[in-house]
Amino acid sequence: MLFDLIASFIKAVLVFAVVMSFVPFLIWLERKLVAWMQQRIGPNRTGPFGLLQPIADAVKLIIKENIFPSGVEKITYFLAPMMSMIPALAAFAVIPFGSPVRIMGRTVNLQVADVNIGILYILALSSLAVYGAVLAGWSSNNKYSLLGGLRTSAQMISYELPIGLSVVSIVLLTGSLSLNEVVRSQASHGIWNIFPQFLGFIILLISYNAELNRAPFDLGEAESEIVAGYHTEYSGFRFAMFYMGEYVNMVTVAALVTVLFLGGWQAPFGPEIPLLWFLIKIFAFILLYMWVRATFPRVRYDQLMALGWKILVPASLANLAMTAVIIVLGGPNAVRILSVGSIVLAVLVGLVLKAAVALRTKSAPGLAPPAGAGS
Amino acid sequence: MTWLTFLIVSGIAVIFAGGLIFSRNAVHGAMCLVASFCAIATLFLLLSAEFIFVVQIAVYAGAIMVLFLFVMMLLNVQGQEGALAGRAPGQLLVALALGAALLGQAVWLVARGGEIISRPARIPAGFGSPEDIGTALFTRNLLPFEITSLVLLAAMAGAVVLARKAGLSPKPNGAPAGGKPE
Amino acid sequence: MNPYLPILFMLVIATAFALAAMALALFVGRPRPGPERKFAPYECGIEPVGSARDRFPVKFYLVAMLFILFDIEVIFLYPWAVVFRQLGVFGLIEMAIFLGILLVGYIYVWRVGALEWQ
């Protein structure tokens, strides 16, 4: 009992420390990578390769004035930045990051809290993350903040639907809501979920990009329209809190996707070092998001909502239907049939979309890619 | 130990519920309600009702309260305490009557219904995991579950009609509600 | 030990960090006095016009409402998915009916134009 208590406390502290220490590194990495992709140099003044830039930023932000602009709703304004970060950290508690190890003759799970509703717990917490944006926007006494907060919250709740619907398909394959069980089932199927759930993976990739408010879906902080969105009026360390929260959220999402689709801590080849493979997968996923950010231009808000409600929701329902039918009819071969079926379905969805867009462009400029971006 | 946890958590729930009632600012009240919902969710967890714990957070604290916040902001035309603080005639009287009824009910329950409260539940101890709920919902209680879909369907139609009535919804290029001069 | 206890640890650590950071910022980065317009809300350098807490389109309200309904639907899918293998074809049919009815609602909402943003 006491051992468990102490062990889980130490694990919680360690997870917190590791996730928080990723944040400055990720900020540096993103700035550097995006700079390279845009043929710039990026941070290179502070420390080797500009590695100390995030530290310098942090120090700068701490000693900046923490202004309460006139007319702000002080309590809400003060609490909002925390509300975007705390759910992300708390969600990380149920993520298994390695196979169980033996310490002092006892088995210790490499997971802060091994609960058997892990998947639902994470979804529930991510639905609480809306409050940071909406309250910051409302309390700031600024039109742009309010608009940004509203946009962000409507976007986040809209994209929770395709997320929830595609994760159900994983639960169908696993038969359990425990994240440990998800990893184990992928080991016993001998194939990572990304193959039998290829379409689900694509949907989750897009939806979480929108859920994290990252480019090309960062409508809530579109600087060309609404200054900085819901954190326009935030200065100093309160702004830094939003900034850190964004990256903590990204790490949590990357870890979740790694567990759900990429086999968790399992090694695809080479040495069996669970923790290392887990980190490699997380970073691969984060690098993909940074690449996406540097590649795609920002979408319009009507395009964003149409993508969520009209494309991703039906697509994830189709994925769910296919998964359920094949599991019932396919018997022991279900996972193998699904691996082919999901790719076929993904191609099919792509073709339908292409046809729909072609039809649209003929009749009216709506979803069409060129569609006068300025209007 | 469980008793102590129960006392602390329900204390938190009651404090935030009080905050909801006494805060002058509607948005503060809503945030108190979110906190209260989270505390109540924890109470469900103490009863090993894991699934309800998650539903309480995801649906009540996460979805319904976002709608409440939106509505408050929608009504909150000017200032913080204006639009929602209106008084209906006889409001105090109705409130007092309803409060008295609630109090009477509570007193009756404590005084007479001791056996009602202490009667053991008809479900096995430890009931409440998603598996239990799933088995109960999709075998014995199938009909109510299917009827739920009809209720949700009606609610969808209702939402659309309400938004239309407000005069500004689905028509493209419709002027926004307040008719705000641009 | 209750498996949910470590989540509480995590919550406490996260909240403590956030509070400590905000308190530190309050202490170190104390705002210095300035002219009134220093504290005015930022509107691209122009004096703020009108109230910032204006009405906004009912569209957002509609989205939140539809989200609740579909969210409840999604929540129902989870216990079903967990026991799906025991239920077999029976489970498939009952969920098909449930989702079929809601699909009618979805198509209605789409056709009526509630999913359009303009």
XYZ file of C-alpha atoms in Angstrom:
675
model
C 0.000 0.000 0.000
C 2.583 2.537 1.089
C 4.929 1.347 -1.639
C 2.220 1.794 -4.257
C 1.361 5.217 -2.927
C 4.954 6.415 -3.016
C 5.618 4.781 -6.375
C 2.618 6.407 -8.007
C 3.481 9.778 -6.512
C 7.029 9.511 -7.863
C 5.652 8.473 -11.242
C 3.303 11.451 -11.290
C 6.158 13.835 -10.480
C 8.399 12.252 -13.117
C 5.752 12.355 -15.826
C 5.044 15.980 -15.008
C 8.749 16.847 -15.107
C 9.405 15.026 -18.369
C 6.372 16.454 -20.168
C 7.174 19.967 -18.964
C 10.791 19.629 -20.020
C 9.670 18.638 -23.506
C 7.910 21.953 -23.878
C 10.905 24.289 -24.311
C 12.599 21.779 -26.576
C 9.508 21.458 -28.745
C 9.161 25.225 -28.979
C 12.751 25.447 -30.180
C 12.294 22.516 -32.557
C 9.166 23.950 -34.100
C 10.696 27.365 -34.637
C 13.821 25.873 -36.127
C 12.025 23.386 -38.364
C 9.478 25.845 -39.666
C 12.310 28.297 -40.317
C 14.224 25.724 -42.324
C 11.159 24.771 -44.311
C 10.646 28.436 -45.135
C 14.334 28.914 -46.018
C 15.030 31.018 -42.961
C 17.644 30.388 -40.302
C 15.503 30.411 -37.183
C 16.780 31.044 -33.665
C 20.604 30.944 -33.668
C 21.823 33.604 -31.224
C 21.311 32.141 -27.777
C 23.402 29.043 -27.204
C 24.458 26.479 -29.800
C 21.885 26.344 -32.631
C 19.760 28.756 -30.638
C 18.957 25.962 -28.193
C 18.676 28.340 -25.259
C 16.109 30.502 -27.045
C 13.094 29.056 -25.167
C 14.890 29.673 -21.857
C 15.537 33.257 -22.863
C 11.898 33.583 -23.891
C 10.731 32.198 -20.568
C 12.902 34.606 -18.591
C 11.714 37.486 -20.732
C 8.066 36.538 -20.268
C 8.416 36.177 -16.507
C 9.828 39.660 -15.997
C 7.357 41.272 -18.378
C 4.511 43.246 -16.845
C 1.411 41.178 -16.113
C -1.169 43.710 -17.083
C -4.828 43.498 -16.170
C -6.251 45.513 -19.058
C -9.109 47.823 -18.191
C -12.516 46.204 -18.042
C -11.352 42.603 -17.750
C -13.276 40.198 -15.547
C -10.391 39.627 -13.144
C -11.141 36.226 -11.626
C -11.988 34.530 -14.887
C -9.149 36.299 -16.646
C -6.720 34.978 -14.038
C -8.013 31.406 -14.071
C -8.404 30.896 -17.826
C -4.731 30.260 -18.719
C -4.511 27.462 -16.170
C -7.621 25.799 -17.496
C -6.009 25.156 -20.837
C -3.016 23.393 -19.302
C -4.278 21.391 -16.322
C -6.601 19.022 -18.268
C -3.787 18.118 -20.669
C -1.444 17.221 -17.815
C -4.138 15.318 -15.959
C -4.997 13.372 -19.112
C -1.420 12.175 -19.381
C -1.892 10.279 -16.105
C -3.575 7.302 -17.784
C -1.140 6.921 -20.676
C 1.039 3.802 -20.446
C 4.546 4.689 -21.583
C 6.357 1.382 -21.133
C 5.949 -2.252 -20.270
C 5.862 -3.031 -16.529
C 9.282 -3.078 -14.823
C 10.463 -4.726 -11.625
C 11.720 -2.427 -8.897
C 12.730 -3.751 -5.458
C 11.061 -7.081 -6.206
C 7.734 -5.529 -7.138
C 6.102 -5.017 -10.501
C 5.558 -1.374 -11.307
C 3.385 -0.317 -14.240
C 4.923 2.447 -16.298
C 1.723 4.417 -16.120
C 0.660 6.869 -13.457
C -2.883 5.535 -13.049
C -3.968 2.213 -14.516
C -7.714 2.764 -14.776
C -9.989 0.614 -16.906
C -11.842 3.520 -18.492
C -8.690 5.295 -19.675
C -9.977 6.129 -23.151
C -13.198 7.705 -21.924
C -11.319 9.568 -19.196
C -9.098 11.257 -21.775
C -12.075 12.164 -23.958
C -13.880 13.605 -20.933
C -10.905 15.748 -19.952
C -10.409 17.010 -23.471
C -13.997 18.224 -23.402
C -13.084 20.340 -20.363
C -10.202 21.966 -22.247
C -12.710 24.201 -24.058
C -13.102 26.446 -21.024
C -9.606 27.942 -21.209
C -10.283 29.497 -24.592
C -13.891 30.509 -24.119
C -13.340 32.101 -20.702
C -10.179 33.889 -21.802
C -12.086 35.286 -24.747
C -15.060 36.347 -22.693
C -13.172 37.887 -19.773
C -10.754 39.945 -21.845
C -13.127 42.795 -22.727
C -11.878 42.717 -26.286
C -13.887 42.004 -29.431
C -11.141 39.978 -31.028
C -10.657 37.893 -27.904
C -14.359 37.103 -27.719
C -14.461 36.130 -31.375
C -11.358 33.988 -30.991
C -12.697 32.287 -27.889
C -16.019 31.532 -29.548
C -14.427 30.266 -32.711
C -12.010 28.081 -30.803
C -14.662 26.587 -28.561
C -17.112 25.890 -31.409
C -14.277 24.323 -33.358
C -13.130 22.181 -30.443
C -16.562 20.816 -29.618
C -17.274 20.147 -33.290
C -14.147 18.081 -33.730
C -14.738 16.083 -30.578
C -17.435 14.191 -32.465
C -15.237 12.610 -35.168
C -12.636 11.909 -32.477
C -15.146 10.079 -30.309
C -16.586 8.189 -33.279
C -13.222 6.976 -34.558
C -11.981 5.959 -31.125
C -15.084 3.738 -30.750
C -13.756 1.625 -33.619
C -10.549 1.048 -31.660
C -12.632 -0.030 -28.675
C -14.483 -2.462 -30.946
C -11.172 -4.015 -31.940
C -9.882 -4.092 -28.371
C -13.012 -4.864 -26.418
C -11.810 -2.721 -23.542
C -11.461 0.940 -22.565
C -8.131 0.425 -20.824
C -5.182 1.905 -22.672
C -2.964 -0.899 -21.422
C -5.371 -3.347 -22.994
C -5.205 -1.424 -26.288
C -1.439 -1.892 -26.407
C -1.718 -5.561 -25.465
C -4.369 -6.256 -28.095
C -2.143 -4.744 -30.748
C 0.616 -7.109 -29.656
C -1.732 -10.102 -29.778
C -3.151 -9.132 -33.180
C 0.438 -8.884 -34.368
C -0.423 -5.702 -36.215
C -0.681 -2.087 -35.112
C -4.107 -0.499 -35.194
C -3.014 1.973 -37.841
C -3.519 -0.759 -40.462
C -6.991 -2.097 -39.580
C -8.041 1.452 -38.684
C -6.304 3.407 -41.413
C -9.257 5.694 -42.110
C -9.759 6.195 -38.380
C -6.130 7.218 -38.068
C -6.466 9.804 -40.844
C -9.647 11.190 -39.263
C -8.009 11.394 -35.858
C -4.945 13.052 -37.347
C -7.064 15.817 -38.858
C -9.432 16.146 -35.907
C -6.696 16.425 -33.300
C -4.953 19.020 -35.409
C -8.152 21.052 -35.168
C -8.639 20.186 -31.502
C -5.167 21.539 -30.751
C -5.928 24.734 -32.692
C -2.797 24.287 -34.735
C -2.269 25.596 -38.240
C -3.959 25.088 -40.699
C -6.878 25.040 -38.266
C -5.791 27.874 -35.954
C -8.814 30.006 -36.728
C -9.131 31.040 -33.096
C -5.865 32.930 -33.284
C -5.772 33.899 -36.927
C -3.490 36.910 -36.761
C -4.638 38.244 -40.121
C -8.218 38.542 -38.906
C -8.511 38.766 -35.132
C -5.062 39.815 -33.838
C -4.148 36.878 -31.561
C -7.608 35.558 -30.819
C -8.500 34.678 -27.279
C -5.085 35.517 -25.833
C -4.801 38.970 -27.385
C -5.031 40.701 -24.011
C -2.679 38.359 -22.181
C 0.861 39.454 -21.456
C 3.875 38.103 -19.635
C 3.677 34.766 -17.954
C -0.057 34.461 -18.337
C 0.466 34.370 -22.078
C 3.296 31.875 -21.575
C 0.823 29.622 -19.809
C -1.356 29.437 -22.917
C 1.727 28.843 -25.012
C 2.972 26.021 -22.796
C -0.507 24.543 -22.582
C -0.590 24.253 -26.341
C 2.580 22.183 -26.374
C 1.608 20.060 -23.383
C -1.612 19.300 -25.228
C 0.385 18.327 -28.261
C 2.550 15.908 -26.271
C -0.534 14.340 -24.698
C -2.230 13.920 -28.064
C 0.909 12.438 -29.581
C 1.150 9.959 -26.719
C -2.524 9.053 -27.047
C -2.273 8.454 -30.790
C 0.885 6.421 -30.239
C -0.970 4.178 -27.812
C -4.137 3.910 -29.889
C -2.648 3.417 -33.348
C 1.093 2.937 -33.269
C 1.423 0.030 -30.889
C 2.357 2.057 -27.814
C 5.762 1.179 -26.469
C 6.273 -1.900 -28.655
C 9.360 -2.057 -30.832
C 8.684 -2.438 -34.568
C 12.226 -3.798 -35.015
C 15.589 -3.634 -33.279
C 16.206 -3.610 -29.533
C 13.305 -3.897 -27.091
C 13.614 -0.631 -25.201
C 9.955 0.323 -24.534
C 10.524 3.843 -23.246
C 12.812 4.726 -26.145
C 10.376 3.467 -28.780
C 7.554 5.323 -27.109
C 9.526 8.566 -27.266
C 10.531 7.967 -30.887
C 6.913 7.473 -31.899
C 5.759 10.547 -30.004
C 8.393 12.657 -31.682
C 7.617 11.229 -35.112
C 4.017 12.246 -34.620
C 4.905 15.727 -33.377
C 7.283 16.227 -36.294
C 4.432 15.322 -38.641
C 2.280 18.042 -37.065
C 5.068 20.588 -37.396
C 5.480 19.627 -41.032
C 1.734 20.041 -41.596
C 1.860 23.438 -39.968
C 4.632 24.613 -42.260
C 2.971 23.198 -45.370
C -0.735 24.063 -45.423
C -2.309 27.517 -45.568
C -4.997 28.349 -43.036
C -8.532 27.301 -43.992
C -11.583 29.545 -43.773
C -13.956 29.073 -40.853
C -16.846 27.799 -42.956
C -14.471 25.300 -44.567
C -13.315 24.194 -41.130
C -16.836 23.588 -39.853
C -17.876 21.879 -43.090
C -14.872 19.574 -42.879
C -15.781 18.577 -39.340
C -19.541 18.204 -39.596
C -20.053 17.179 -43.207
C -16.986 15.117 -44.009
C -15.326 13.745 -40.894
C -18.524 12.762 -39.043
C -19.975 10.692 -41.928
C -16.552 9.252 -42.729
C -15.999 8.118 -39.154
C -19.526 6.650 -39.064
C -18.740 4.688 -42.220
C -15.518 3.504 -40.625
C -17.409 2.451 -37.506
C -20.022 0.556 -39.526
C -17.388 -1.266 -41.532
C -15.418 -2.188 -38.417
C -18.488 -3.524 -36.593
C -19.726 -5.568 -39.564
C -16.339 -7.092 -40.296
C -15.728 -7.990 -36.659
C -19.046 -9.853 -36.505
C -18.738 -11.584 -39.865
C -14.975 -11.961 -40.141
C -14.478 -13.972 -36.986
C -10.816 -14.688 -36.315
C -9.736 -13.117 -39.602
C -11.450 -9.803 -38.833
C -8.254 -7.840 -38.243
C -6.730 -9.039 -41.514
C -9.859 -8.258 -43.531
C -10.063 -4.851 -41.875
C -6.481 -4.033 -42.820
C -7.454 -4.286 -46.477
C -10.959 -2.903 -45.994
C -9.914 0.272 -44.206
C -7.494 1.261 -46.958
C -10.173 0.580 -49.581
C -12.639 2.654 -47.557
C -10.133 5.484 -47.180
C -9.598 5.563 -50.948
C -13.361 5.438 -51.470
C -13.939 8.372 -49.115
C -11.216 10.267 -50.929
C -12.852 9.629 -54.303
C -16.289 10.682 -53.052
C -14.789 13.881 -51.680
C -13.030 14.591 -54.933
C -16.266 14.105 -56.857
C -18.167 16.315 -54.404
C -15.588 19.079 -54.675
C -15.664 18.853 -58.480
C -19.450 19.140 -58.394
C -19.259 22.112 -56.027
C -16.752 23.968 -58.154
C -19.045 23.640 -61.147
C -22.121 24.995 -59.370
C -20.815 27.411 -56.759
C -17.460 28.228 -55.213
C -17.698 26.646 -51.782
C -15.298 24.021 -50.637
C -13.237 24.398 -53.751
C -9.539 24.890 -53.087
C -8.942 28.111 -55.078
C -12.199 29.891 -54.045
C -10.931 33.458 -53.725
C -9.121 33.179 -50.403
C -9.599 36.820 -49.493
C -13.383 36.951 -49.625
C -11.395 6.501 4.810
C -14.205 6.359 2.245
C -16.360 8.352 4.628
C -13.737 11.054 4.918
C -13.352 11.232 1.129
C -17.100 11.356 0.767
C -17.385 14.207 3.262
C -14.647 16.237 1.603
C -15.890 15.710 -1.938
C -19.540 16.329 -1.150
C -18.481 19.374 0.859
C -16.757 20.719 -2.240
C -19.856 19.985 -4.314
C -22.076 21.845 -1.859
C -19.722 24.816 -1.592
C -19.620 25.269 -5.348
C -23.375 24.795 -5.578
C -23.651 27.641 -3.072
C -21.272 29.627 -5.243
C -23.606 29.076 -8.168
C -26.543 30.519 -6.280
C -24.834 33.424 -4.608
C -22.509 34.701 -7.310
C -23.717 37.925 -8.869
C -22.054 37.122 -12.166
C -23.706 34.510 -14.356
C -20.460 33.221 -15.828
C -18.924 32.796 -12.372
C -22.034 30.856 -11.442
C -21.607 28.626 -14.460
C -17.996 27.912 -13.536
C -19.064 27.037 -9.994
C -21.564 24.631 -11.484
C -18.835 22.994 -13.572
C -16.738 22.507 -10.443
C -19.774 21.143 -8.607
C -20.432 18.691 -11.442
C -16.836 17.483 -11.254
C -17.186 16.920 -7.509
C -20.409 14.988 -8.073
C -18.639 12.919 -10.716
C -16.062 12.037 -8.073
C -18.904 10.923 -5.801
C -20.000 8.524 -8.549
C -16.452 7.243 -8.649
C -16.643 6.505 -4.921
C -19.690 4.350 -5.713
C -17.549 2.531 -8.313
C -19.794 3.910 -11.048
C -16.921 4.578 -13.413
C -19.006 5.025 -16.514
C -21.335 7.557 -14.922
C -18.263 9.405 -13.633
C -17.067 9.920 -17.182
C -20.507 10.763 -18.543
C -21.000 13.330 -15.787
C -17.782 15.092 -16.767
C -18.032 14.731 -20.539
C -21.721 15.490 -20.997
C -22.624 17.752 -18.084
C -19.412 19.598 -17.302
C -18.020 19.468 -20.825
C -20.947 19.787 -23.220
C -24.043 21.162 -21.524
C -22.172 23.837 -19.593
C -20.519 25.045 -22.794
C -24.011 25.576 -24.182
C -24.999 27.416 -20.981
C -21.958 29.659 -21.302
C -22.813 30.378 -24.920
C -26.397 31.241 -24.005
C -25.221 33.545 -21.211
C -22.893 35.310 -23.574
C -25.666 35.494 -26.132
C -28.012 37.166 -23.645
C -25.311 39.230 -22.037
C -25.818 42.258 -24.191
C -24.427 44.905 -21.920
C -22.629 44.771 -18.634
C -22.287 41.660 -16.556
C -25.363 41.632 -14.389
C -28.004 43.130 -16.631
C -29.889 40.788 -18.886
C -30.053 37.754 -16.639
C -30.945 39.529 -13.403
C -34.487 40.527 -14.318
C -37.270 39.916 -11.810
C -40.582 38.369 -12.647
C -43.622 39.482 -10.611
C -44.238 37.211 -7.641
C -40.853 35.604 -8.145
C -40.026 35.715 -4.462
C -43.307 34.068 -3.508
C -42.911 31.187 -5.952
C -39.311 30.690 -4.881
C -40.297 30.593 -1.213
C -43.108 28.103 -1.875
C -40.886 25.782 -3.879
C -38.106 26.075 -1.295
C -40.532 25.188 1.483
C -41.773 22.185 -0.500
C -38.206 20.967 -1.019
C -37.384 21.464 2.648
C -40.527 19.610 3.696
C -39.642 16.731 1.422
C -36.153 16.515 2.889
C -37.470 16.597 6.463
C -40.048 13.898 5.650
C -37.397 11.731 4.064
C -35.058 11.984 7.033
C -37.795 11.595 9.647
C -39.985 8.908 8.152
C -38.051 7.350 5.347
C -35.068 6.053 7.204
C -35.670 2.630 5.779
C -35.935 4.044 2.271
C -32.481 5.555 2.519
C -30.850 2.595 4.170
C -32.448 -0.055 1.968
C -29.682 -1.858 0.102
C -29.404 -1.283 -3.628
C -30.805 -3.844 -6.013
C -27.599 -3.958 -7.994
C -24.510 -5.913 -6.986
C -21.686 -4.081 -5.250
C -19.111 -2.780 -7.670
C -21.671 -2.369 -10.472
C -20.932 0.522 -12.799
C -18.131 -0.375 -15.181
C -18.812 0.181 -18.909
C -19.154 -3.604 -19.317
C -21.917 -3.747 -16.706
C -23.704 -0.776 -18.199
C -23.354 -2.212 -21.700
C -24.753 -5.586 -20.693
C -27.641 -3.997 -18.837
C -28.383 -1.484 -21.568
C -28.226 -3.742 -24.590
C -30.053 -6.777 -23.243
C -32.611 -6.083 -20.526
C -33.183 -2.401 -21.179
C -33.023 -2.369 -24.933
C -36.328 -0.605 -25.559
C -35.555 2.494 -23.462
C -32.214 2.700 -25.214
C -33.803 2.671 -28.662
C -36.394 5.213 -27.542
C -33.529 7.464 -26.476
C -32.642 7.832 -30.132
C -36.131 9.168 -30.825
C -35.759 11.646 -27.971
C -32.447 12.799 -29.416
C -34.054 13.080 -32.850
C -36.827 15.273 -31.464
C -34.222 17.401 -29.690
C -32.324 17.888 -32.948
C -35.456 19.146 -34.687
C -36.186 21.337 -31.668
C -32.735 22.876 -31.733
C -33.076 23.763 -35.400
C -36.540 25.233 -34.924
C -35.413 27.284 -31.923
C -32.420 28.651 -33.769
C -34.714 29.538 -36.676
C -37.194 31.292 -34.438
C -34.441 33.513 -33.174
C -34.631 34.795 -36.706
C -31.201 34.224 -37.904
C -30.202 30.854 -38.592
C -29.852 28.698 -41.505
C -30.644 31.249 -44.155
C -27.445 32.235 -45.879
C -26.587 35.930 -45.621
C -29.208 36.382 -42.920
C -28.612 39.405 -40.759
C -27.375 38.579 -37.243
C -29.822 38.698 -34.369
C -29.201 42.061 -32.866
C -29.346 43.687 -36.237
C -26.035 45.230 -35.338
C -25.135 48.124 -37.605
C -21.924 47.299 -39.400
C -5.087 1.346 -3.369
C -7.767 3.074 -5.405
C -6.501 3.219 -9.009
C -7.884 6.732 -9.368
C -5.792 8.172 -6.557
C -2.715 8.841 -8.755
C -4.896 10.961 -11.043
C -5.498 13.164 -8.042
C -1.720 13.435 -7.528
C -1.337 14.479 -11.147
C -4.102 17.060 -10.811
C -2.610 18.472 -7.635
C 0.872 18.713 -9.157
C -0.441 20.387 -12.320
C -2.592 22.843 -10.375
C 0.207 23.633 -7.944
C 2.584 24.342 -10.804
C 0.072 26.557 -12.589
C -0.764 28.492 -9.419
C 2.892 28.871 -8.441
C 3.807 30.146 -11.886
C 0.954 32.644 -11.891
C 1.819 33.810 -8.371
C 5.458 34.234 -9.317
C 4.428 36.228 -12.370
C 2.204 38.401 -10.211
C 5.154 39.096 -7.919
C 7.935 39.603 -10.483
C 6.015 41.120 -13.324
C 4.038 43.697 -11.385
C 2.532 46.201 -13.804
C 4.007 49.667 -13.588
C 1.667 52.642 -13.653
C 1.091 54.346 -16.932
C -1.418 56.444 -18.788
C -4.924 55.093 -18.922
C -4.627 54.073 -22.540
C -1.818 51.688 -21.659
C -4.459 49.449 -20.122
C -7.022 49.897 -22.857
C -8.021 46.786 -24.812
C -6.019 46.342 -27.976
C -7.863 47.265 -31.108
C -5.031 47.682 -33.559
C -4.052 51.028 -32.092
C -7.438 52.653 -32.512
C -9.567 53.736 -29.553
C -12.007 50.882 -28.787
C -15.403 51.340 -30.380
C -18.552 50.093 -28.679
C -18.814 47.281 -26.184
C -16.608 44.225 -26.428
C -19.255 41.914 -25.029
C -21.586 42.232 -27.927
C -24.113 39.704 -29.137
C -22.889 37.023 -31.441
C -24.607 34.863 -34.054
C -27.014 32.227 -32.767
C -25.087 29.824 -34.989
C -22.640 29.087 -32.169
C -25.539 28.236 -29.897
C -26.932 25.838 -32.490
C -23.571 24.123 -32.861
C -23.283 23.676 -29.100
C -26.791 22.226 -28.980
C -26.168 19.779 -31.812
C -22.871 18.854 -30.210
C -24.584 17.836 -26.978
C -26.998 15.581 -28.856
C -24.335 13.872 -30.933
C -22.038 13.670 -27.920
C -24.674 11.688 -26.028
C -24.956 9.402 -29.030
C -21.180 8.875 -29.038
C -21.171 8.190 -25.303
C -23.766 5.446 -25.825
C -21.470 3.799 -28.346
C -18.770 3.104 -25.757
C -20.496 0.584 -23.489
C -21.850 -1.012 -26.662
C -18.353 -1.334 -28.144
C -17.039 -2.919 -24.947
C -19.629 -5.729 -24.929
C -19.909 -5.919 -28.704
C -18.246 -9.328 -29.056
C -20.693 -10.924 -26.623
C -23.701 -9.359 -28.353
C -22.647 -10.366 -31.874
C -25.134 -9.865 -34.718
C -27.810 -8.842 -32.215
C -25.626 -5.940 -31.067
C -24.998 -4.945 -34.642
C -28.714 -4.737 -35.400
C -29.675 -2.806 -32.278
C -26.979 -0.225 -32.839
C -27.897 -0.012 -36.516
C -31.454 0.925 -35.508
C -30.204 3.476 -32.983
C -27.776 5.079 -35.408
C -30.288 4.809 -38.260
C -32.801 6.940 -36.392
C -30.129 9.472 -35.527
C -28.917 9.458 -39.117
C -32.357 10.710 -40.096
C -31.800 13.587 -37.693
C -28.347 14.237 -39.094
C -29.652 14.359 -42.665
C -32.498 16.636 -41.576
C -30.092 18.992 -39.864
C -27.902 19.005 -42.953
C -30.750 19.524 -45.424
C -32.258 22.329 -43.428
C -28.942 24.119 -43.658
C -28.004 24.107 -39.979
C -24.500 22.947 -40.800
C -23.795 25.861 -43.145
C -21.621 28.752 -42.085
C -22.086 31.889 -44.011
